[in-house]
CSV table of C-alpha atoms and ligand atoms in Angstrom, one decimal:
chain,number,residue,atom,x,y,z
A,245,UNK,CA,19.9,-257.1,-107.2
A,246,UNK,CA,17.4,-259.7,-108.6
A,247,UNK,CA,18.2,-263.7,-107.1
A,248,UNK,CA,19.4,-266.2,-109.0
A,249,UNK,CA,17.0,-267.3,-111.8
A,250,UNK,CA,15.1,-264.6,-111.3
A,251,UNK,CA,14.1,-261.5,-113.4
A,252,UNK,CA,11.7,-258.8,-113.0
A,253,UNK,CA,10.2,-257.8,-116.2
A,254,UNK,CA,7.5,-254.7,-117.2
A,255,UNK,CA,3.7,-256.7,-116.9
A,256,UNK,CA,1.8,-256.9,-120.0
A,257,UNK,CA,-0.9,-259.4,-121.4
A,258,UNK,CA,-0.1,-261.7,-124.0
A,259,UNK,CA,-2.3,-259.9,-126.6
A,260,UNK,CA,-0.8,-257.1,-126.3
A,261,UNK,CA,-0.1,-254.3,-128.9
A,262,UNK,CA,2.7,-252.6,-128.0
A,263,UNK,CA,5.7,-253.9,-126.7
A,264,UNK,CA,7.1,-252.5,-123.6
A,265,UNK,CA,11.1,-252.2,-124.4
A,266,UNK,CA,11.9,-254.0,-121.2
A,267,UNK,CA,14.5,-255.8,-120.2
A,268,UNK,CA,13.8,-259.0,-121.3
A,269,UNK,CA,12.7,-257.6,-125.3
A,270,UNK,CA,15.9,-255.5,-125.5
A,271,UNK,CA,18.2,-258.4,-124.0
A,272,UNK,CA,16.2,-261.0,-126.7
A,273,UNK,CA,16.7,-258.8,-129.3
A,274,UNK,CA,20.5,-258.6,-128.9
A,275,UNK,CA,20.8,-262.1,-128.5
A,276,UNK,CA,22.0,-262.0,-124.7
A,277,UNK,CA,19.1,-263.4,-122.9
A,278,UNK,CA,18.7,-267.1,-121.6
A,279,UNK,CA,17.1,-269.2,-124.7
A,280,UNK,CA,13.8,-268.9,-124.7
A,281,UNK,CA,13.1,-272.3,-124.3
A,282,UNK,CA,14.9,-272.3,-121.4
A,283,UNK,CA,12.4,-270.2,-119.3
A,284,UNK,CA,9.6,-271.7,-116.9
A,285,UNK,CA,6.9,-269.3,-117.3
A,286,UNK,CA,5.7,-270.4,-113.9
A,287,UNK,CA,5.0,-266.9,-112.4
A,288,UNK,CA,3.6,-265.2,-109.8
A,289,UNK,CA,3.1,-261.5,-108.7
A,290,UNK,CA,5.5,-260.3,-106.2
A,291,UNK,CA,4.2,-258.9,-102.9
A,292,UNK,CA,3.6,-255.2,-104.8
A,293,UNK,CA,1.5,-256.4,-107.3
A,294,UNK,CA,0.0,-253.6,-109.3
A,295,UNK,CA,1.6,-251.4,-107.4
A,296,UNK,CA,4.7,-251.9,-109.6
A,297,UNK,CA,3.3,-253.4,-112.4
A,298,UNK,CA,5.7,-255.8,-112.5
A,299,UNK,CA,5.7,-259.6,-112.3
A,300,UNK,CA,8.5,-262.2,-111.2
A,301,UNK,CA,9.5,-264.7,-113.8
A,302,UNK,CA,10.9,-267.8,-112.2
A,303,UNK,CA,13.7,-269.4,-115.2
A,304,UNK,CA,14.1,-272.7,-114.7
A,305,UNK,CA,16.5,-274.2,-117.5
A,306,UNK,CA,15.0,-277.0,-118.8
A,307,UNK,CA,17.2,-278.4,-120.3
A,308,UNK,CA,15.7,-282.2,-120.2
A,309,UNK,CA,13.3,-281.4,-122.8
A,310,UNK,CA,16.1,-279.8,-125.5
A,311,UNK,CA,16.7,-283.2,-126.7
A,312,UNK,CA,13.1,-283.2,-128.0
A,313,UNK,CA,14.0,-279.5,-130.1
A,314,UNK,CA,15.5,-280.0,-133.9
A,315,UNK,CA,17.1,-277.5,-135.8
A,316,UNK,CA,16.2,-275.7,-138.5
A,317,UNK,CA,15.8,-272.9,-141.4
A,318,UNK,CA,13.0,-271.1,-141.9
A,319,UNK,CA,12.6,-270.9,-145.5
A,320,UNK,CA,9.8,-269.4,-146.1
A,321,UNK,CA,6.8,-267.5,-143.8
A,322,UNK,CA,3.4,-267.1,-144.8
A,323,UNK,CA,0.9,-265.2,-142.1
A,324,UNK,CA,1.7,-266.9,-139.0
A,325,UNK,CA,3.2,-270.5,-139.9
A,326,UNK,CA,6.4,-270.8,-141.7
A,327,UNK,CA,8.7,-273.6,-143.7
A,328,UNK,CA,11.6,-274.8,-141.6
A,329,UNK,CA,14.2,-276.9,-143.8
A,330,UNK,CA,16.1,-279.4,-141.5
A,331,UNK,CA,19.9,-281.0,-142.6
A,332,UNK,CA,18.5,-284.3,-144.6
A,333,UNK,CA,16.3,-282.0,-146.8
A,334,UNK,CA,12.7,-282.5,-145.1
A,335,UNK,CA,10.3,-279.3,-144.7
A,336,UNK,CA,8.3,-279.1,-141.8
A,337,UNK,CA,5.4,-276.7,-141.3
A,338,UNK,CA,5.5,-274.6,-138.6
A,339,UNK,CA,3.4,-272.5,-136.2
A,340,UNK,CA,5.2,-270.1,-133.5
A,341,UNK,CA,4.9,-270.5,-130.0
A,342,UNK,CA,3.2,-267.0,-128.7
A,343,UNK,CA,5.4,-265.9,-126.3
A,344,UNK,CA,7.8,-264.9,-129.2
A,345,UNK,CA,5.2,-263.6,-131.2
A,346,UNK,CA,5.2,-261.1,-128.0
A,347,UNK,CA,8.4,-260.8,-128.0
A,348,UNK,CA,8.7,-259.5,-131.2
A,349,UNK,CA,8.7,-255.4,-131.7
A,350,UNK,CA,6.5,-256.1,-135.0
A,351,UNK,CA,4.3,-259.4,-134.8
A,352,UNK,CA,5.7,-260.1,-138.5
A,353,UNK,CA,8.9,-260.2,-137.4
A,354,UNK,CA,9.0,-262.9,-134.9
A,355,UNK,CA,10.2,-265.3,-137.7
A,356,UNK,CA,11.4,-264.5,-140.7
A,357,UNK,CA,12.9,-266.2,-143.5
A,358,UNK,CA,16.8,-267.3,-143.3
A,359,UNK,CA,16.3,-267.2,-139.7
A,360,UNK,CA,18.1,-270.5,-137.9
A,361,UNK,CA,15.2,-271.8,-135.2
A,362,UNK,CA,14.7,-275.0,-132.8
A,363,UNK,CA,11.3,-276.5,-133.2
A,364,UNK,CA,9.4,-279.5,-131.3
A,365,UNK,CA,7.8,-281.6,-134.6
A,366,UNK,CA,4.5,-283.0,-133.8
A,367,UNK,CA,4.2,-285.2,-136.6
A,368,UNK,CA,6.1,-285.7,-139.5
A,369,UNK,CA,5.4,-282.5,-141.4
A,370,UNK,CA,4.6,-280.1,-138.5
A,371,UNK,CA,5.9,-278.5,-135.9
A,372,UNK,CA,5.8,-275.5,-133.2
A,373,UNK,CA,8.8,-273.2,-133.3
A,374,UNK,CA,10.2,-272.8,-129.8
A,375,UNK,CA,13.4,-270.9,-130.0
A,376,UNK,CA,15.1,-268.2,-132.8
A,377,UNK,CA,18.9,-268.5,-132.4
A,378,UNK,CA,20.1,-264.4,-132.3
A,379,UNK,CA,19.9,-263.0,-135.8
A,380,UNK,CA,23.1,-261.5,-137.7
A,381,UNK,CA,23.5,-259.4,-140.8
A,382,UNK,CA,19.6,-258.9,-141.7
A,383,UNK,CA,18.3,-256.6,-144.9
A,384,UNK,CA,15.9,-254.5,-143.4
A,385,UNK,CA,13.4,-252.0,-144.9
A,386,UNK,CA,11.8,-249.3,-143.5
A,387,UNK,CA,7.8,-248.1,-144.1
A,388,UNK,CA,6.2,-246.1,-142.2
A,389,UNK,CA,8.2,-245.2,-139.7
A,390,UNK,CA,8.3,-249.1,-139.1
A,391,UNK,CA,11.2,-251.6,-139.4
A,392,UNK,CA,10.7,-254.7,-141.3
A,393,UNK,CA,13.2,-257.5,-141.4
A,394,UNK,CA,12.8,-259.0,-144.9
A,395,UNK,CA,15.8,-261.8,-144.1
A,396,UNK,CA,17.7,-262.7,-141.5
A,397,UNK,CA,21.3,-263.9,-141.6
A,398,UNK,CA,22.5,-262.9,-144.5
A,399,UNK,CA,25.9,-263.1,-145.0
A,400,UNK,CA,26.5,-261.1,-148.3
A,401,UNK,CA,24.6,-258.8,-150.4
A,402,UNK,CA,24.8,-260.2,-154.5
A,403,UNK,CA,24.1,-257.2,-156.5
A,404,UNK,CA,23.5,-258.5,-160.3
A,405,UNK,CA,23.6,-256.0,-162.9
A,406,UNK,CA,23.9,-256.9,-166.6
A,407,UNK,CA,26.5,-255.2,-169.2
A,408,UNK,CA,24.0,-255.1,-172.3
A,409,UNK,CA,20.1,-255.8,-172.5
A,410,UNK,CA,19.1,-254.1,-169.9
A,411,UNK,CA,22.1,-251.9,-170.4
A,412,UNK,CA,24.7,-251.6,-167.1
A,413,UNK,CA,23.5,-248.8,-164.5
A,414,UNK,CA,26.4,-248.5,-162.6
A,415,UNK,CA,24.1,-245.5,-160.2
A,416,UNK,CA,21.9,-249.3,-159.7
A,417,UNK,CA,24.5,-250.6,-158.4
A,418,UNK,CA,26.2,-247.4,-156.0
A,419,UNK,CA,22.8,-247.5,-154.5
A,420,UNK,CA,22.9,-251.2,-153.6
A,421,UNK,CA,26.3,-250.6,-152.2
A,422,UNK,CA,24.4,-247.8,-150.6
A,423,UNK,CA,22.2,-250.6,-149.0
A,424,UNK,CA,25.0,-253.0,-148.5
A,425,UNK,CA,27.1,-250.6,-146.5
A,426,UNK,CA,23.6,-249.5,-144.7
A,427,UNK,CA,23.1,-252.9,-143.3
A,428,UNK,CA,26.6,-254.3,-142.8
A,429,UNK,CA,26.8,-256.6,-145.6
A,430,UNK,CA,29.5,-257.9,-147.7
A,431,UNK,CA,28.6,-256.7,-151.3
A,432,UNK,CA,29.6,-258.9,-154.5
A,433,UNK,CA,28.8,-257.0,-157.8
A,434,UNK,CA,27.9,-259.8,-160.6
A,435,UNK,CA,28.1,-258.3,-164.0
A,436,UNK,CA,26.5,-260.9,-166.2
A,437,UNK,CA,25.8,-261.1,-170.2
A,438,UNK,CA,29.4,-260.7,-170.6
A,439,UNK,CA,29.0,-262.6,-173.9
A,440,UNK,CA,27.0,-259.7,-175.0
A,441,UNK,CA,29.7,-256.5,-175.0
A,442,UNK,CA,33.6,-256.3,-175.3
A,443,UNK,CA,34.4,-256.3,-171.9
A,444,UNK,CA,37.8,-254.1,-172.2
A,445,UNK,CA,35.2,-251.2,-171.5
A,446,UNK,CA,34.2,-252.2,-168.3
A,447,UNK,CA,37.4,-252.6,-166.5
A,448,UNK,CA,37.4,-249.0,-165.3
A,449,UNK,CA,34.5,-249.4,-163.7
A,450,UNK,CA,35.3,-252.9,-162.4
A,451,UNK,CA,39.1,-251.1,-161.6
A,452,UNK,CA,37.2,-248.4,-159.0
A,453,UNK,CA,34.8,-251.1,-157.2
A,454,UNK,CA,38.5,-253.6,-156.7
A,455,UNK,CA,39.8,-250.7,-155.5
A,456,UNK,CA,37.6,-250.4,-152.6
A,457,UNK,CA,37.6,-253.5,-152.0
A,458,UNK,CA,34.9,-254.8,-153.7
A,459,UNK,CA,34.8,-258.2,-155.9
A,460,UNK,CA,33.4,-257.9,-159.3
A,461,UNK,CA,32.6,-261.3,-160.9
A,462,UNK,CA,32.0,-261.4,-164.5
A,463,UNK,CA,29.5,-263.7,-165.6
A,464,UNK,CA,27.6,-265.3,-168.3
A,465,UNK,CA,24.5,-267.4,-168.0
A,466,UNK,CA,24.8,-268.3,-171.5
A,467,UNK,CA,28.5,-269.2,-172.0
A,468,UNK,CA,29.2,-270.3,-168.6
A,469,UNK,CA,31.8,-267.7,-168.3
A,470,UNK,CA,32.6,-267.2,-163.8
A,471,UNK,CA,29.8,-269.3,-163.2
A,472,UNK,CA,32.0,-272.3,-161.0
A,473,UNK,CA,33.5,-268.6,-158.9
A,474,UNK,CA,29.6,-267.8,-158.9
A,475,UNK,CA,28.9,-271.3,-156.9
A,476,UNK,CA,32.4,-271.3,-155.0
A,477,UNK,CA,31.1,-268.2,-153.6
A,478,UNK,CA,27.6,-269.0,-152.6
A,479,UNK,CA,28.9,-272.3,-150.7
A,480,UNK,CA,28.5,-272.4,-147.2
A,481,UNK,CA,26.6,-268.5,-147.0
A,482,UNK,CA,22.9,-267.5,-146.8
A,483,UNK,CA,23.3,-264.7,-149.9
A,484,UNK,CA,20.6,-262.3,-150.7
A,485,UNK,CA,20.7,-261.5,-154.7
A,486,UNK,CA,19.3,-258.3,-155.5
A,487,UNK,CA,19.4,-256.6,-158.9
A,488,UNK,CA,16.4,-254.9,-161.3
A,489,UNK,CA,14.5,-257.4,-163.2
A,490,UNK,CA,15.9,-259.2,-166.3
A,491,UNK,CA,19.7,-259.1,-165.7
A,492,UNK,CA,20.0,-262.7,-165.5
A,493,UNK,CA,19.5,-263.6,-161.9
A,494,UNK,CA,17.5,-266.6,-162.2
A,495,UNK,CA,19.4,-267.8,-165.0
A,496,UNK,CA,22.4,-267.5,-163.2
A,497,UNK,CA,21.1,-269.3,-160.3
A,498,UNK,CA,19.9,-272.2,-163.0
A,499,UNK,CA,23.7,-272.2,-164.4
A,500,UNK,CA,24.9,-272.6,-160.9
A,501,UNK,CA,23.2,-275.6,-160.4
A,502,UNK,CA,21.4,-277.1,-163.3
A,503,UNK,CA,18.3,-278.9,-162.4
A,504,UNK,CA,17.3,-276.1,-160.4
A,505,UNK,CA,14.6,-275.3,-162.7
A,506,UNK,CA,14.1,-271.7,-161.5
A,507,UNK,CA,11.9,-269.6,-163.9
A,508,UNK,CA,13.6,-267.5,-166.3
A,509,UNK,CA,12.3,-264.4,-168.0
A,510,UNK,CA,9.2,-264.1,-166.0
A,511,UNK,CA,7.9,-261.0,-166.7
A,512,UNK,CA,7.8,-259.1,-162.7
A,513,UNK,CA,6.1,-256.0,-161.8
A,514,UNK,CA,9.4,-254.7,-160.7
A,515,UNK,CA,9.4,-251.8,-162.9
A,516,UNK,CA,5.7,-251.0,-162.8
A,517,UNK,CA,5.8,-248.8,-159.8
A,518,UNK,CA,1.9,-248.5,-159.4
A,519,UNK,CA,1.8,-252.3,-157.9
A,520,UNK,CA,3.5,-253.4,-155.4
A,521,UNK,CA,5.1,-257.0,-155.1
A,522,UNK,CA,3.2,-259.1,-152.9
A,523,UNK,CA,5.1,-262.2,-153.1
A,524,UNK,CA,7.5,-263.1,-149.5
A,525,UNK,CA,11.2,-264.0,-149.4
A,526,UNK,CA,12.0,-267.2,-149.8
A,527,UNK,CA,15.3,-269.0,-149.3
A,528,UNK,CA,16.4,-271.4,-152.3
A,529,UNK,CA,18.8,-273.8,-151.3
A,530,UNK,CA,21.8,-274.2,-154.0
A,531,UNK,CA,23.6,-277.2,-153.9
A,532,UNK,CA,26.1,-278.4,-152.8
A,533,UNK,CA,25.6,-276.0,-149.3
A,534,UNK,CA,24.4,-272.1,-150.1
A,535,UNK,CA,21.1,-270.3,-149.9
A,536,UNK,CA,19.8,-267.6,-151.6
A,537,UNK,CA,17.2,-265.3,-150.8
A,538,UNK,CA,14.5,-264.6,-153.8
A,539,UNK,CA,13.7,-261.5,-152.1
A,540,UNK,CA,11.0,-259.4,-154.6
A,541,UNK,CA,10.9,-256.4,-152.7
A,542,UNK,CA,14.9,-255.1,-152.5
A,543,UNK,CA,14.8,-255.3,-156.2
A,544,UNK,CA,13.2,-252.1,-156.5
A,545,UNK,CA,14.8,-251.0,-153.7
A,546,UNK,CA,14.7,-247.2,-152.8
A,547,UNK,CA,16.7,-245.6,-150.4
A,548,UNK,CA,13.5,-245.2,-147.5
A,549,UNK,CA,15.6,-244.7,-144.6
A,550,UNK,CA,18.8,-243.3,-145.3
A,551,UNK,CA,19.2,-239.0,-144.6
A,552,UNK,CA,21.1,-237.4,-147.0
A,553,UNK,CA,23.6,-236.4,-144.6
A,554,UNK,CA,24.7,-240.0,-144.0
A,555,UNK,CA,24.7,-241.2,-147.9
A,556,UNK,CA,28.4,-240.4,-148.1
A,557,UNK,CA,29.7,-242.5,-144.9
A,558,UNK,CA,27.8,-245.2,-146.7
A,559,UNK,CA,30.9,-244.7,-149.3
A,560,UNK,CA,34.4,-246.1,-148.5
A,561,UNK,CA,35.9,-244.3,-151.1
A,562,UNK,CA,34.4,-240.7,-149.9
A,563,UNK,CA,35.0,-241.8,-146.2
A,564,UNK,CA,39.0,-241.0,-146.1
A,565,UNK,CA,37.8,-236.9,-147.2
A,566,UNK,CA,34.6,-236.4,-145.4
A,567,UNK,CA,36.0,-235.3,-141.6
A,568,UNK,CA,38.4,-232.8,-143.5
A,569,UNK,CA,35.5,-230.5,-145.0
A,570,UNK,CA,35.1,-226.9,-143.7
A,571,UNK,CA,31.4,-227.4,-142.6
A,572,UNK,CA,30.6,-230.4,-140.4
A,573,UNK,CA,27.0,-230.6,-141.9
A,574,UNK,CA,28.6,-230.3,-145.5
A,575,UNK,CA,27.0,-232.5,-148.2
A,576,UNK,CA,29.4,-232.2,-150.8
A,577,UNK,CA,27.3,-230.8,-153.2
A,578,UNK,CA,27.5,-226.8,-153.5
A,579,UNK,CA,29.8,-226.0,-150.7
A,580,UNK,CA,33.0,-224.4,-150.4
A,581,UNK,CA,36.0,-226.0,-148.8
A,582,UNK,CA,34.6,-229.3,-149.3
A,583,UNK,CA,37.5,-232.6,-149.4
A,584,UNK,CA,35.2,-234.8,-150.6
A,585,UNK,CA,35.1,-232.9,-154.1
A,586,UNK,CA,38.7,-231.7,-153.8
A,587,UNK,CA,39.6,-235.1,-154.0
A,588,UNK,CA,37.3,-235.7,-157.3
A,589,UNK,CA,39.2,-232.7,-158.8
A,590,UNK,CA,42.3,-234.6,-158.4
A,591,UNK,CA,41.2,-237.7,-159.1
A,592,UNK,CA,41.6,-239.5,-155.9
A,593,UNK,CA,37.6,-240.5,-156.1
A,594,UNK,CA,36.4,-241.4,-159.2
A,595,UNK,CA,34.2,-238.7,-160.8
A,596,UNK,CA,31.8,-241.3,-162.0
A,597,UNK,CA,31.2,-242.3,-158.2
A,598,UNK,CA,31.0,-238.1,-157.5
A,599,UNK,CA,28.3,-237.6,-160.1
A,600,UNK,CA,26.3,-241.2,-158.7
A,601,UNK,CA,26.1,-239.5,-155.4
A,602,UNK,CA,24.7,-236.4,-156.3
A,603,UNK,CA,21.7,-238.2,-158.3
A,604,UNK,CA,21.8,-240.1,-155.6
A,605,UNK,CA,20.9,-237.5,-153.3
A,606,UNK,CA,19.3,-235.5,-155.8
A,607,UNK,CA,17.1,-237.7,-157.4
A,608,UNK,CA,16.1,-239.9,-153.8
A,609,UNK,CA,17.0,-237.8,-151.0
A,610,UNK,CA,16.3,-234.4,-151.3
A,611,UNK,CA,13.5,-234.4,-152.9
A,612,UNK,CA,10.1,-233.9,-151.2
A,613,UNK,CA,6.8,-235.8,-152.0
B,144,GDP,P1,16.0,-262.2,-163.7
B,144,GDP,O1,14.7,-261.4,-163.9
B,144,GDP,O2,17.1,-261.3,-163.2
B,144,GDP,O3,15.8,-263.4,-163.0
B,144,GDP,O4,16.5,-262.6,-165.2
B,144,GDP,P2,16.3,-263.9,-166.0
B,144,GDP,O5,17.2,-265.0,-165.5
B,144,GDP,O6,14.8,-264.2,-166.1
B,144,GDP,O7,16.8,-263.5,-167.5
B,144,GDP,C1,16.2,-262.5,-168.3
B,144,GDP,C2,16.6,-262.7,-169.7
B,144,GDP,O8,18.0,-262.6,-169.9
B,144,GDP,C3,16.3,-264.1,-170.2
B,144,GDP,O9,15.7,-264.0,-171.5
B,144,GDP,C4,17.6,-264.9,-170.2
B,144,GDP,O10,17.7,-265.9,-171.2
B,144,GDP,C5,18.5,-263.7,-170.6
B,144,GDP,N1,19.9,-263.9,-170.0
B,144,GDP,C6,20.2,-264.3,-168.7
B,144,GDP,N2,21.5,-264.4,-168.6
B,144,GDP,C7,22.1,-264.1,-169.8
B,144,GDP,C8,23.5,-264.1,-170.3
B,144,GDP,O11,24.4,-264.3,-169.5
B,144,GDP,N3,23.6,-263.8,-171.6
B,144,GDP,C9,22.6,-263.5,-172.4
B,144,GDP,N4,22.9,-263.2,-173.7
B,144,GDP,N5,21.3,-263.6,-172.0
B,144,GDP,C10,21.1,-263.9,-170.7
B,145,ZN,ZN1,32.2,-231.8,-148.3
């Protein structure tokens, strides 16, 4: 048993690669470890030296010196520095202190926007980032075998889609759910341009997402229409907005607080798939007390890291019928004594949903490039 205060913890230099998954990284990561800020990195090297290749960290709370720490949001994070918004409005510029650049699995990850942090200002614009409170509910995205958070807590996924011009993709917005379920967000669907179709033939497809347990709002950037629901239900949450490019996200955003001045109708690369999006989250704050995330890259997003055996426990409605299949490794797709499409034969899950899945995994999954 270690004494009091103390912790033995895998040696490394700070410049470091690779990041041993010791104690202190995995107990960091899940947000059980002593605040950072709290550790005296007085150290020394206990009586086996290399023998263990271990050190002894001394943790001395210091707890005089939190006064000096003011909370924040990072809003933004270019390279190493990043935005921190604090209560009355005021941005402060911010580097991060090193040892949780260490920390971090993935140096770009040691901040990242919508994360809430503690930060010592050194003037009146700047300021070094000393602490990152534990992260909850973060969109992720896999490359290269390699996690990247793109936002940290994020308390619901908004998945926009418009009825008319672009025309509603309702296999857009399963795979969002897809994403939704993936990461353990709450999902809103936002159909917006209401003004543009008659809306008695969408409330099938609205019918099937309530049924799950979904919310559908119904929207209108132009008349108005659910926009005060819109802004009741971004109060108070960090919301990430994702949805392909033109449906009206911006425009919403602008009808949910006017003044906002966001740009609407810029032409993206979203659907030019030979460039890729360069620009970072950011976190737009929307009065009187939400957030949003302007988060370029999940609006193309594509199902990276999900296997094809896991698609349809990323369904609620499928969930009920997939333990009663024959085969345990059955995808629901040719087999026999499958529940999942028993159940779309009798209707008990929509066959719309059924046929979204299998170009789901058709079309994303089990093809090979
Ligand atoms: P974003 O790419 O998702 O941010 O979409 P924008 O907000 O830039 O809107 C794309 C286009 O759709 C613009 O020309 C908007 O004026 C138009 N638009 C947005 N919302 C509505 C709406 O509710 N009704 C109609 N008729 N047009 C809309
Ligand atoms: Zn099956």
């Amino acid at each position: 048993m270690a004494k009091r205060g103390k912790r033995r913890i895998e040696f490394r230099k700070n410049h470091q690669g690779r990041v041993r998954d010791g104690d202190l990284t995995r107990d960091y990561r899940e947000g059980r470890k002593r605040k950072l800020d709290e550790i005296e990195t007085a150290e020394r090297l206990s009586g086996k030296g290399k023998l263990t290749r271990r050190r002894t960290v001394k943790e001395e709370p210091r707890k005089e010196q939190d006064g000096e720490l003011r909370s924040g949001r990072v809003v933004s994070v270019h390279g190493h520095r990043c935005k921190v918004a604090v209560e009355n409005g005021e941005v402060y510029e911010c580097a991060i202190r090193q040892v949780l650049k260490s920390l971090s699995i993935d140096g770009r990850s040691a901040v990242v926007a919508g994360d809430l942090v503690r930060f010592r200002a050194t003037s009146n614009v700047d300021g070094m980032i000393e602490h990152v409170e534990p992260r909850s509910g973060v969109l992720c995205r896999t490359s290269k075998n390699q996690q990247h958070i793109i936002a940290s807590n994020v308390d619901q996924l908004m998945i926009v889609s418009s009825l008319a011009s672009p025309s509603l993709k309702p296999v857009l917005i399963d795979r969002y759910l897809l994403t939704a379920f993936q990461c353990d967000l709450q999902p809103t669907i936002v159909l917006n341009k209401a003004d543009l179709v008659d809306l008695a033939e969408v409330q099938q497809l609205v019918g099937v997402y309530c049924s799950m347990g979904i919310e559908v709002l119904i929207t209108s950037a132009d008349t108005g229409l659910g926009v005060d629901l819109l802004r009741e239900r971004l109060e108070g949450k960090q919301t990430a907005l994702s949805g392909q490019s033109g449906v009206g996200k911006s425009s919403l955003l602008n009808a949910v607080q006017p003044g906002l001045g966001l740009a609407v109708g810029r032409i993206s690369d979203d659907n030019n798939k030979g460039r890729h999006t360069t620009t970072a989250t950011q976190l737009i704050p929307v009065e009187p007390s939400g957030w949003v995330f302007d988060t370029p890259g999940i609006r193309q997003f594509k199902l990276w890291d999900v296997e094809a055996s896991e698609v349809a426990g990323l369904m609620p409605d499928f969930v009920p019928y997939v333990s009663h299949c024959r085969y345990p490794d059955c995808l629901h797709l040719n087999e026999d004594a499958c529940a999942v499409k028993d159940a779309v034969i009798d209707g008990r899950i929509d066959a719309r949903r059924y046929d979204a899945y299998c170009h789901l995994l058709e079309t994303d999954l089990l093809v090979e490039d």
